Coordinates of C-alpha atoms and ligand atoms in Angstrom, one line a residue:
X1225 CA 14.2 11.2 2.7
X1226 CA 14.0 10.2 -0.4
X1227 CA 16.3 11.7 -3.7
X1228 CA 12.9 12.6 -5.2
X1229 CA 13.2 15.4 -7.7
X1230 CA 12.1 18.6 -7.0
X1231 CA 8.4 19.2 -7.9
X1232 CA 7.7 15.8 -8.1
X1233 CA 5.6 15.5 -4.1
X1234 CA 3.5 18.1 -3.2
X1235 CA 4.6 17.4 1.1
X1236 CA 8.2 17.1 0.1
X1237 CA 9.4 18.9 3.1
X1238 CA 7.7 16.4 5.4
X1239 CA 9.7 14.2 7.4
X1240 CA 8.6 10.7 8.9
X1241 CA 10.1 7.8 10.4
X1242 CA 9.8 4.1 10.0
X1243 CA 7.8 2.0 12.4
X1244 CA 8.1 -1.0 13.0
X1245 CA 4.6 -3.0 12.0
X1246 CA 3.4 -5.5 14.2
X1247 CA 1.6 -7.4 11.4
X1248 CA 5.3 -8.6 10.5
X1249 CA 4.8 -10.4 13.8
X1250 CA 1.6 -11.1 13.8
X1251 CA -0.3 -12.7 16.6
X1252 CA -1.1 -16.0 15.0
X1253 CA -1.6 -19.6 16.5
X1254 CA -1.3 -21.7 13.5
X1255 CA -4.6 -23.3 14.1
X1256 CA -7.9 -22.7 12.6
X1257 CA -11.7 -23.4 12.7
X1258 CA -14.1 -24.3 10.0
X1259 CA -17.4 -22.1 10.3
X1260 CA -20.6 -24.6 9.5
X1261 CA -22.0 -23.6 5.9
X1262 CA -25.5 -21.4 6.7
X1263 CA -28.4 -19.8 4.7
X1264 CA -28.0 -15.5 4.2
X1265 CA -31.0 -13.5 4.5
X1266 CA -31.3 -11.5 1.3
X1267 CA -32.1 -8.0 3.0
X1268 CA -32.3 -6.0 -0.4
X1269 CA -32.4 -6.1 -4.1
X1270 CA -31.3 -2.7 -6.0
X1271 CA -29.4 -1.2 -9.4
X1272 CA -26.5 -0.5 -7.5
X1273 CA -24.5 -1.0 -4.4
X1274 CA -22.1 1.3 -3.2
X1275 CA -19.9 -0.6 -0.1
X1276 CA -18.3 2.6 2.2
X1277 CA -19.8 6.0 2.6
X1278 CA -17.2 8.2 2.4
X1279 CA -16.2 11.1 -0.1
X1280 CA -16.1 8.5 -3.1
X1281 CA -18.7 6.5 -2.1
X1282 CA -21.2 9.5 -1.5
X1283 CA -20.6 11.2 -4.9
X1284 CA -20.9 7.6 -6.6
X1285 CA -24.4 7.2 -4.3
X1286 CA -25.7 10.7 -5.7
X1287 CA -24.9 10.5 -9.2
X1288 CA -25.9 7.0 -9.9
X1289 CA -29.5 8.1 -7.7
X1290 CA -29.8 11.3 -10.1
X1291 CA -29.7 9.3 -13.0
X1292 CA -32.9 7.5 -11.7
X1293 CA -31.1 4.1 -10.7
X1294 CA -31.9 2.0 -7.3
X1295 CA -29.0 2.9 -5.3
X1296 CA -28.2 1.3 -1.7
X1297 CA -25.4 2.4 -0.3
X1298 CA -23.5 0.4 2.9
X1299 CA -21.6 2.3 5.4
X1300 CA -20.1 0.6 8.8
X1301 CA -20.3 4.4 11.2
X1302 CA -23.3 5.8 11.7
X1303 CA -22.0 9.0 9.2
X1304 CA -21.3 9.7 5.2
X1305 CA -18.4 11.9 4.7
X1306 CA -15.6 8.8 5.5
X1307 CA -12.0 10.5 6.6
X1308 CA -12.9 13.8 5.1
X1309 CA -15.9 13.5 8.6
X1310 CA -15.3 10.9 10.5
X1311 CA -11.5 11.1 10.1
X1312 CA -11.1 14.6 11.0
X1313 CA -9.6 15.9 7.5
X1314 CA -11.5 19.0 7.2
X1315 CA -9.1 20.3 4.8
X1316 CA -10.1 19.8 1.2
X1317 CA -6.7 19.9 -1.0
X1318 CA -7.0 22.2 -4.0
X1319 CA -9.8 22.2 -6.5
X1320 CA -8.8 24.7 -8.7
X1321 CA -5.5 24.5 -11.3
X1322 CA -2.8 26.6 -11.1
X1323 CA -4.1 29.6 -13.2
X1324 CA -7.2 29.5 -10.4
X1325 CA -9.4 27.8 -12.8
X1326 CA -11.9 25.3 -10.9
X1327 CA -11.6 22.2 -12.5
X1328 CA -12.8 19.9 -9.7
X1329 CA -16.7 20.4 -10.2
X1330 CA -19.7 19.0 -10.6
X1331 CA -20.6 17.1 -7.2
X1332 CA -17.7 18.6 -5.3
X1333 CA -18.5 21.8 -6.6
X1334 CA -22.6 21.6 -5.5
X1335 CA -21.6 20.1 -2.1
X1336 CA -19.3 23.1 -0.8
X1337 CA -21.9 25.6 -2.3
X1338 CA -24.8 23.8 0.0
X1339 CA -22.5 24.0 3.2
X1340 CA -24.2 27.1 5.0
X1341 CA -22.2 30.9 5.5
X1342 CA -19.4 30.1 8.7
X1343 CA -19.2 25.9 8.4
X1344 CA -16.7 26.8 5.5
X1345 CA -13.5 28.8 5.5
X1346 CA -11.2 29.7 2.7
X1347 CA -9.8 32.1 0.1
X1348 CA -12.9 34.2 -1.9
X1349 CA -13.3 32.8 -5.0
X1350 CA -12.1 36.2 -6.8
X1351 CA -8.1 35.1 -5.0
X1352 CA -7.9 32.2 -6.5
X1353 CA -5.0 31.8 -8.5
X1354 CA -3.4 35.1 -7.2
X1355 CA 0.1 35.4 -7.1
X1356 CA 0.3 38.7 -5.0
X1357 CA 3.1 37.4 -2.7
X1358 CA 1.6 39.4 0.2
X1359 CA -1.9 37.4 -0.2
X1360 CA 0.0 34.0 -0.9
X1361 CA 2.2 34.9 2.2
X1362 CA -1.4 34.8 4.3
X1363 CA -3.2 31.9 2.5
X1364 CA -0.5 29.8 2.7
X1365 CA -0.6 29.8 6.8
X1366 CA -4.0 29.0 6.4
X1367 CA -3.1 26.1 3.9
X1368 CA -4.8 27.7 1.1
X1369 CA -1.6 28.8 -1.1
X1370 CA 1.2 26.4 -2.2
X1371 CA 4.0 27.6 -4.1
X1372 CA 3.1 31.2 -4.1
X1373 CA -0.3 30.9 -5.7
X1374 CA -3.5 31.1 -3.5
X1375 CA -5.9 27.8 -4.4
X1376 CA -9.4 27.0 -3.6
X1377 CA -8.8 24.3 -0.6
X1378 CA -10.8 25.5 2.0
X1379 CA -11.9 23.5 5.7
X1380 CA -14.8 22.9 6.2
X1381 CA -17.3 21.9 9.5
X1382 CA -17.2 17.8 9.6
X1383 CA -20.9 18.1 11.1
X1384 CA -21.9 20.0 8.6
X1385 CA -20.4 17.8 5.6
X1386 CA -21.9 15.0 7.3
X1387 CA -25.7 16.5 7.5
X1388 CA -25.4 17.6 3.5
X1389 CA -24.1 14.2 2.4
X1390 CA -27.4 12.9 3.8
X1391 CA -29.2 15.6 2.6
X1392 CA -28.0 14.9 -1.0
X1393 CA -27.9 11.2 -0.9
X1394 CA -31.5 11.3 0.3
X1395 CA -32.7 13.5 -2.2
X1396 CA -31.0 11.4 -5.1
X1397 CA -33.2 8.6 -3.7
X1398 CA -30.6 7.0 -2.9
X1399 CA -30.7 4.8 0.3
X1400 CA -28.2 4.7 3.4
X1401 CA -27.5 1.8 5.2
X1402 CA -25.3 2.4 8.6
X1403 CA -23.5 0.5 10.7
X1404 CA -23.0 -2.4 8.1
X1405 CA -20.1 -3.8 7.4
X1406 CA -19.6 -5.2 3.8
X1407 CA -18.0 -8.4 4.3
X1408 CA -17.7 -10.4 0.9
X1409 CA -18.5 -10.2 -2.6
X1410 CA -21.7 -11.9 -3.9
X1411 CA -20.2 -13.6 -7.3
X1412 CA -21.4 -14.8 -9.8
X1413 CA -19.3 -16.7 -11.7
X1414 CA -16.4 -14.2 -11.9
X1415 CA -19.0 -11.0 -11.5
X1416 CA -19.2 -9.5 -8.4
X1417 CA -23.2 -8.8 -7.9
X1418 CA -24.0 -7.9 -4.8
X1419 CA -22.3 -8.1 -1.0
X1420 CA -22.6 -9.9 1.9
X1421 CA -22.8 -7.5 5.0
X1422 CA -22.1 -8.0 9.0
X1423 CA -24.7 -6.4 11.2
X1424 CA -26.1 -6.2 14.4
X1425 CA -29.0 -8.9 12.6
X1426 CA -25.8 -10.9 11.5
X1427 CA -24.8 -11.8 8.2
X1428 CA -27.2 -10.5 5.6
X1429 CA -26.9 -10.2 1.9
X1430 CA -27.8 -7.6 -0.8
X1431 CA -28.0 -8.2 -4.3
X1432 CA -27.3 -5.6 -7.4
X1433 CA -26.6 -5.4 -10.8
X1434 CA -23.2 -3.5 -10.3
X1435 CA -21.3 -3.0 -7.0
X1436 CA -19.3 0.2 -6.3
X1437 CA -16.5 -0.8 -4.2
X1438 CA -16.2 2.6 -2.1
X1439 CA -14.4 1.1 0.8
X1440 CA -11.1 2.9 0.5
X1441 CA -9.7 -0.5 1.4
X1442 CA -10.3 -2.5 -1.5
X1443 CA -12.2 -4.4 0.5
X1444 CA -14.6 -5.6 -1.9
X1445 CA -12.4 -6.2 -4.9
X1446 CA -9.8 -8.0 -2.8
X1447 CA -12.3 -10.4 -1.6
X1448 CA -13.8 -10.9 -4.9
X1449 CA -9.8 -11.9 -6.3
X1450 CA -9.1 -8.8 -8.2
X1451 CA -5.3 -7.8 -8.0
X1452 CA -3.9 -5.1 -6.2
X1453 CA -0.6 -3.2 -5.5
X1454 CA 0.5 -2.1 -2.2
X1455 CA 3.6 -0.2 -3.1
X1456 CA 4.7 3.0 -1.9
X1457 CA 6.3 6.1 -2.4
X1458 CA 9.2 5.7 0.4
X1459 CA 9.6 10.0 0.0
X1460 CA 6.1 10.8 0.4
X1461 CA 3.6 10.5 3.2
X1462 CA 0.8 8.8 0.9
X1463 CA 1.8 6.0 3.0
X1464 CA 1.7 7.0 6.4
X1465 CA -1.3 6.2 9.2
X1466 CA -2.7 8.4 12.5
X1467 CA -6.1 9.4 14.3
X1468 CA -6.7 12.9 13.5
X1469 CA -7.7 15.3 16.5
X1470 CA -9.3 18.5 17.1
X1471 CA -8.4 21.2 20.0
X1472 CA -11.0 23.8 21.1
X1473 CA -10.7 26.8 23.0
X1474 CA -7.5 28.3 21.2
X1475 CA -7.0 31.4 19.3
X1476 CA -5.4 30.3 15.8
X1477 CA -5.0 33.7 15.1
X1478 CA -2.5 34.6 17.6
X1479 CA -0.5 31.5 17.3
X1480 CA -0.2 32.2 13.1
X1481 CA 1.1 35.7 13.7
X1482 CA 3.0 34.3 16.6
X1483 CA 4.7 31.1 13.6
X1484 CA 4.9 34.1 11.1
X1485 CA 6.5 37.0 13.1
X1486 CA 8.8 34.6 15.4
X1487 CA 9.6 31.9 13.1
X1488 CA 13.1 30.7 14.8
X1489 CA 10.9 30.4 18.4
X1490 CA 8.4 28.4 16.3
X1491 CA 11.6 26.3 15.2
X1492 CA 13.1 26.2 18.4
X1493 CA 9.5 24.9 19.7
X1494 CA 9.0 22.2 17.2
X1495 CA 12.3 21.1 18.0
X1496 CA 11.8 20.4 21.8
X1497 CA 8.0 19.1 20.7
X1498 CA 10.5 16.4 18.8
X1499 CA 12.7 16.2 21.5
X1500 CA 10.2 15.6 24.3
X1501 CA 7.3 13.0 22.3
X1502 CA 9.2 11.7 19.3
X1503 CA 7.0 12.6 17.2
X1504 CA 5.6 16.0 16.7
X1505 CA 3.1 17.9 14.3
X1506 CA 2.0 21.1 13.8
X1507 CA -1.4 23.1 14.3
X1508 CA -3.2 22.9 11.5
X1509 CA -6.5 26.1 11.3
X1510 CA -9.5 24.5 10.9
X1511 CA -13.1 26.5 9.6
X1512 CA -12.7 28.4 13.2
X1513 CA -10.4 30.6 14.8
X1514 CA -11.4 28.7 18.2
X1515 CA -10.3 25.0 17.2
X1516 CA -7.4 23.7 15.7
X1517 CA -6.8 20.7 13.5
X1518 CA -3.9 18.1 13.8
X1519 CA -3.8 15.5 10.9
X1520 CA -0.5 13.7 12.4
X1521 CA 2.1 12.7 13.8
X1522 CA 2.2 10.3 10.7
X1523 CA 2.9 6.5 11.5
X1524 CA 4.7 4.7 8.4
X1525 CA 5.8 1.1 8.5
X1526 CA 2.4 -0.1 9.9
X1527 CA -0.5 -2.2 7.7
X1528 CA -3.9 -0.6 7.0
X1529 CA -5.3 -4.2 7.0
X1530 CA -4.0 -5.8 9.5
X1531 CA -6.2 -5.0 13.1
X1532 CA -3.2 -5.3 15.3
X1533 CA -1.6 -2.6 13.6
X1534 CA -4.6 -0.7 13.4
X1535 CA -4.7 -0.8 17.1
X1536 CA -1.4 0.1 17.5
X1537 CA -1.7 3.2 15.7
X1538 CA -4.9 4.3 17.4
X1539 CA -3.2 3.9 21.3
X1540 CA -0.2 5.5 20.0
X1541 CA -2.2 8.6 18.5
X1542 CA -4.1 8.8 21.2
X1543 CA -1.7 9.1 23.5
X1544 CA 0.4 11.6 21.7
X1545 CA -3.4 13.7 21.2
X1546 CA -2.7 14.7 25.3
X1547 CA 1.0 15.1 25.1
X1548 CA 0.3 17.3 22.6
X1549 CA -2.3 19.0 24.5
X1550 CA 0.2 19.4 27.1
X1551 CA 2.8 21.0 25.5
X1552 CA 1.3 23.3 23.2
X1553 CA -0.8 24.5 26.3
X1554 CA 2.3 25.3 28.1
X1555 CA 4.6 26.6 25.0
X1556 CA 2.4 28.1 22.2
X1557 CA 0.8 31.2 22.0
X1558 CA -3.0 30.8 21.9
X1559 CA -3.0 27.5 23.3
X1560 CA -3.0 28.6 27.2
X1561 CA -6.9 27.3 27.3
X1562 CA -7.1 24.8 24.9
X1563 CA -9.0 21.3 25.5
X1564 CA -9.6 18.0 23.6
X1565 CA -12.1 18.4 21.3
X1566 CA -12.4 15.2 19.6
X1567 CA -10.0 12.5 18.7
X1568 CA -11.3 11.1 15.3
X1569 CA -14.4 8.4 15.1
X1570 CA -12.4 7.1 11.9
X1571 CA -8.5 6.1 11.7
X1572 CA -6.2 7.8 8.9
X1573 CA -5.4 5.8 6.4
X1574 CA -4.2 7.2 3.6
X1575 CA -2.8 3.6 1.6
X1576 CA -4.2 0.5 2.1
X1577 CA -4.2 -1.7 -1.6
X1578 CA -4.7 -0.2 -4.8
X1579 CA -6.3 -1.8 -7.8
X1580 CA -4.8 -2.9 -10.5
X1581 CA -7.1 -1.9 -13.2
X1582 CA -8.0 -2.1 -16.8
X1583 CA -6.4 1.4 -16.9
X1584 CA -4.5 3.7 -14.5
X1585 CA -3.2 7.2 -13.5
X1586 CA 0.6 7.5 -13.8
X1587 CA 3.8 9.4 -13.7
X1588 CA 3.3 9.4 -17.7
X1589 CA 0.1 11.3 -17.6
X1590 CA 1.6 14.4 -15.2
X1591 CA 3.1 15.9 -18.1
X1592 CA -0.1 16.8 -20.4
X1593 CA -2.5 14.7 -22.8
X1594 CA -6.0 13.4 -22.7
X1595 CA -6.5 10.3 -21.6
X1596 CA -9.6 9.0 -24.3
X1597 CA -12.1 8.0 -21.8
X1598 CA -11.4 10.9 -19.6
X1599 CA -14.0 11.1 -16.9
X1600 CA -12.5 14.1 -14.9
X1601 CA -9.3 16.4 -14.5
X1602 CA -6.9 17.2 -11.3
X1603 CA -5.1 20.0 -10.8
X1604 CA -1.1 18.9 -11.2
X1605 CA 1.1 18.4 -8.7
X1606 CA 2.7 22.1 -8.5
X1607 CA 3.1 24.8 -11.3
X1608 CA 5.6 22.9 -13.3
X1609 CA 2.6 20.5 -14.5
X1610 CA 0.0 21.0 -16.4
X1611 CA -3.7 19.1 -15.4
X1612 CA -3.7 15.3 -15.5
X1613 CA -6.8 13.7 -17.5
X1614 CA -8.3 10.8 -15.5
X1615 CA -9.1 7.4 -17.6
X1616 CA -12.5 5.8 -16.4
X1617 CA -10.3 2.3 -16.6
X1618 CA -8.7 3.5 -13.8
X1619 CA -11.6 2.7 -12.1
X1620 CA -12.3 -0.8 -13.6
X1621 CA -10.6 -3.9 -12.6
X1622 CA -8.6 -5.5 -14.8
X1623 CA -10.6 -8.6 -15.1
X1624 CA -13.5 -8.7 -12.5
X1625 CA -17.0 -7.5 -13.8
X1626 CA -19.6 -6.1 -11.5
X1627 CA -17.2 -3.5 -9.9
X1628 CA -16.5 -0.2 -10.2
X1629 CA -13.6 1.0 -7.8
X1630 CA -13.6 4.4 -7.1
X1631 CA -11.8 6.8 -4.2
X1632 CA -8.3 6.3 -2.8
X1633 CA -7.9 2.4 -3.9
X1634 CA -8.2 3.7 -7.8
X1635 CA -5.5 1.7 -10.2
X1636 CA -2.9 4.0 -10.0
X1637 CA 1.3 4.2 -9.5
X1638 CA 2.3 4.9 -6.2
X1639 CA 3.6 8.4 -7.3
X1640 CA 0.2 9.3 -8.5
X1641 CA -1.6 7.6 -5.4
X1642 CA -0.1 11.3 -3.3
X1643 CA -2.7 13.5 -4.9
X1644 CA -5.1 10.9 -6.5
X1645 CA -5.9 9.8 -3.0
X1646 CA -7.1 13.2 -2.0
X1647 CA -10.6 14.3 -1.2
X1648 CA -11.7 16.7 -4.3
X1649 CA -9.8 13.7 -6.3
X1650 CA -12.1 11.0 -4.5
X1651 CA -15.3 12.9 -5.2
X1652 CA -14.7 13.0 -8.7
X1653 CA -13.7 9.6 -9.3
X1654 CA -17.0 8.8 -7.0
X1655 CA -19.4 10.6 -9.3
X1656 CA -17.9 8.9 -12.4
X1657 CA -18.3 5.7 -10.9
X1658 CA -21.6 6.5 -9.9
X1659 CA -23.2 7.4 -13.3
X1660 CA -20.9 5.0 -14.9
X1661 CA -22.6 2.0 -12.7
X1662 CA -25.9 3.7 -12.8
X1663 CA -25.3 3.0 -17.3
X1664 CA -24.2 -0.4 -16.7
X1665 CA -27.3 -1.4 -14.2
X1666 CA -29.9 0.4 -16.8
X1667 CA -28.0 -0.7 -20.1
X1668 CA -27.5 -4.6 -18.6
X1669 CA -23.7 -4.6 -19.4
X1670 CA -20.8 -4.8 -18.1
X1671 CA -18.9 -1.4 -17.0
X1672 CA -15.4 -1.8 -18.9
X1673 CA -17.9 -2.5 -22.0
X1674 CA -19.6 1.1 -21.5
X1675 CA -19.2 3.5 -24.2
X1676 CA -17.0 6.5 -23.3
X1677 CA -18.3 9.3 -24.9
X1678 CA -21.7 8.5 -23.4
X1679 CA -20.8 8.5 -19.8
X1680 CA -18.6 12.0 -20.4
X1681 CA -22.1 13.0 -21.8
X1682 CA -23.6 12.1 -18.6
X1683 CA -20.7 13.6 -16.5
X1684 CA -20.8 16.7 -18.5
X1685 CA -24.9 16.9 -18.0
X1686 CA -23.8 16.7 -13.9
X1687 CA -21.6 19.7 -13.9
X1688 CA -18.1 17.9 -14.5
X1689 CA -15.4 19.5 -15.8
X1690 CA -13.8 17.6 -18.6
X1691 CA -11.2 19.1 -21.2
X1692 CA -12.0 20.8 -24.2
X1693 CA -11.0 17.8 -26.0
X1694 CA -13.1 15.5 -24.3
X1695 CA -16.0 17.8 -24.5
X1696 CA -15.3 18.0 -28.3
X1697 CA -15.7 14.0 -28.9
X1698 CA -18.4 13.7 -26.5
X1699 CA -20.6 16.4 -28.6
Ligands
FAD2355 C1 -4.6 12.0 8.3 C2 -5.0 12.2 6.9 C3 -4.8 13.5 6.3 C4 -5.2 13.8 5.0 N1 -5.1 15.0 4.6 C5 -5.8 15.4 3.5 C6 -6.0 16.7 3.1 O1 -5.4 17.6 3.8 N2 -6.7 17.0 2.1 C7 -7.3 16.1 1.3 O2 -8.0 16.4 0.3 N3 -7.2 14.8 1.6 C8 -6.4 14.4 2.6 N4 -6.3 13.1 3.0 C9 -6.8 12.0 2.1 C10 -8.3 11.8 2.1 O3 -8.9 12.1 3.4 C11 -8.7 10.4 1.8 O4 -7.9 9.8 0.9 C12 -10.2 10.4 1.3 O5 -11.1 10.7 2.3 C13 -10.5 9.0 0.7 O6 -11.8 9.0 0.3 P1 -12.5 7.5 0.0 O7 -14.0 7.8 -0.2 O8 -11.8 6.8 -1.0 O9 -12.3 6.7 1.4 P2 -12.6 7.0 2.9 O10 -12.6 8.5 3.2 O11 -11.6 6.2 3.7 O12 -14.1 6.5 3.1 C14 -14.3 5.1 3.0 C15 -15.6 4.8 3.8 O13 -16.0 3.5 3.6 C16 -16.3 2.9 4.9 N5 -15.9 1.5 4.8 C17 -14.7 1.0 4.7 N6 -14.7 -0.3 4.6 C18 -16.0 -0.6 4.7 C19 -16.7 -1.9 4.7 N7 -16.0 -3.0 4.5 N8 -18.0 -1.9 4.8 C20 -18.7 -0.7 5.0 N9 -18.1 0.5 5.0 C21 -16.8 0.5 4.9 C22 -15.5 3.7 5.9 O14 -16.1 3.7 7.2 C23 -15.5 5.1 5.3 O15 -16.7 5.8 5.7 C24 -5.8 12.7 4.3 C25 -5.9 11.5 4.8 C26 -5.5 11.2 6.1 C27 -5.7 9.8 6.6

């Protein structure tokens, strides 16, 4: 672990280990081929193209389609919702602050509302922010109080999340294209305008006046020569990779009062978990007493972009999906019947490259101010901060045009990257991405050349929260 000090990570009392990564021994021959030169089919003109479909990606894809733009967006699985559907991470960190106050809105906000009674589970809204230990004790089993206040972080039904994204990015006109994979940057001198995108019909290539790179990945912007940082935070998981799972036919209830009201057997059995597999996690409730949700064991030392390693990771999750099935079957209470749901369609990564941007989100910020071209707030890291003010140019490259680079690849430090790379987090920088490339397109500029106070004026029209400040200068 690392000497971090106290406050600083939100999963501090997480433990990993190293792996070893197999891209530091990669599987290469030394020798190469030239591909012949060839002619792209242009399958689509629009305003703008959002590249990866998940929580960023679908908020950028709505707002930039309310605003009346063209909007295309390109998603490799047959799904919108990216690792908050397809990766099994049902549970949606906290949206509100400290005091309770909801200050991740506007598209995040409008999404949960539309998910129907029973596909969502969490505190009522009149808990949150309650400090009545005995409520906090109860929450915080269902990972819905941290540090002895209840929050709004409720989990939600991945089919459900998948079938309102759809809904909502259909309604905003906006259109879906699935299993397309967005290979390279269309440039224009050093503008990125469009993508070049490997289907079943090959290599095909759209065209836009701004690009949303929504990949998670940085796929877009690392292609098209923009920097990025791959650093990490050795103390914190923000780093680490694994294929989520899901168990049915278990009773969450009994094994929470079993954790609560025998906590040294719960020790005792996450020891020998440890002891027989290595590596061992805990069950996690999901939006139903009946399944239960397991977003590790965590694999650090691995390469999100590197395919051997991503293989690796999937066998060795997997594989540790049925030992765990296994043991908690035969050890934890209302386990005896459990079976494998579902393994995830969509590997974990949490860290992959993170751009290096006109602006960023750093260690600075956690302590209070307003950033001046604030497009959102986050709730802080634990009571001791206050909310962090999110600059737009955290979302800009530093030099590219074209590109806006929302979601968990934003310009941050690697401190930051632990709660800027959450879901709530993702959907806000997605929406200001969205109406901020929706501007550009309409205005014919470039997006670090966008006025501030007129996209906050746009946010604020879509429900965003922004502070009182930015509100103010925005009037
Ligand atoms: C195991 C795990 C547990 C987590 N726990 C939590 C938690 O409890 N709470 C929380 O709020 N957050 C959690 N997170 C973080 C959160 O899930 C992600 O950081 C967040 O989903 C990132 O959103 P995004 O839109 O930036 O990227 P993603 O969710 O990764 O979505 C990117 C989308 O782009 C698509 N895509 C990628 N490359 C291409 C391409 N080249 N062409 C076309 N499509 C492409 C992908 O298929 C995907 O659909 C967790 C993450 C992991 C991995």
């Amino acid at each position: 672990m690392s000497d971090t000090p106290p406050g600083r990570l939100f999963f501090q009392s997480e433990t990993f280990r190293v792996e070893g990564s197999l891209a530091r021994h990669p599987r290469v021959t030394g020798r190469h081929l030239t591909e012949p030169a060839r002619e792209v089919p242009i399958h689509a003109e629009c305003d703008v193209l959002v590249v990866g479909g998940g929580p960023a990606g679908t908020a950028a894809a709505v707002a930039a389609g309310r605003l009346g733009a063209r909007v295309m967006l390109l998603e490799r699985h047959n799904h919108l919702g990216g690792l908050s559907t397809g990766g099994l991470v049902i549970w949606i960190d906290r949206m509100t602050d400290w005091s309770g106050q909801l200050v991740i809105r506007g598209f995040a906000e409008e999404y949960l509302a539309r998910l129907p009674k029973g596909a969502i589970a969490g505190p009522p809204r009149e808990a949150w922010g309650s400090r009545d230990a005995a409520t906090a004790a109860w929450w915080a089993l269902r990972t819905a109080a941290f540090h002895g206040t209840v929050t709004h972080s409720p989990t939600a039904d991945p089919e459900w999340m998948k079938a309102v994204a759809l809904e909502m990015v259909t309604e905003a006109g906006a259109e879906p294209l699935f299993h397309a994979w967005g290979a390279q940057p269309v440039m224009e001198g050093n503008a990125v305008r469009g993508a070049i995108f490997e289907s079943k019909q090959g290599r095909r290539a759209i065209l836009a006046k701004v690009v949303v790179d929504a990949t998670g990945d940085g796929d877009l912007f690392h292609r098209a020569g923009a920097a990025s940082a791959a650093d990490i935070e050795e103390g914190d998981i923000h780093h680490a990779m694994n294929t989520s799972w899901m168990f049915g036919g278990v009773d969450m209830e009994a094994y929470l009062r079993w954790r609560a009201e025998q906590p040294e057997q719960f020790s005792e059995f996450l020891r020998l978990g440890r002891e027989a597999h290595g590596q061992f996690e805990k069950a996690f409730v999901s939006w139903r007493n009946d399944v239960a949700l397991f977003m590790g064991p965590r694999m650090t030392g691995f390469s999100a972009v590197a395919v051997d390693d991503l293989t690796e990771v999937e066998i060795r999750s997997h594989r540790l999906m049925l030992a765990h099935l296994a043991f908690y079957r035969a050890h934890a209470p209302g386990f005896a019947g459990a079976w494998p749901l579902l393994s995830a369609p969509q590997l974990g990564v949490r860290h992959a490259r993170r751009l290096v941007g006109a602006g960023a989100v750093t260690r600075a910020m956690w302590d209070g101010g307003v950033a001046p071209d604030e497009v959102g707030v986050s709730p802080g890291l634990s009571p001791r901060f206050p909310n962090v003010s999110i600059p737009y140019g955290a979302l800009v490259p530093a030099r590219l045009d074209g590109l806006l680079a929302p979601g968990r690849h934003l310009s941050c430090d690697a401190t930051s990257h632990s709660f800027m790379r959450e879901i709530p987090q993702c959907w806000l920088t997605g929406q200001a991405a969205g109406v901020a490339a929706a501007l550009a397109a309409d205005r014919g500029i470039e997006p670090r050349l966008l006025p501030a106070r007129e996209v906050q004026r746009l946010l604020l029209a879509q429900n965003v929260y922004l502070s009182a400040a930015s509100i103010a200068a925005a009037a």
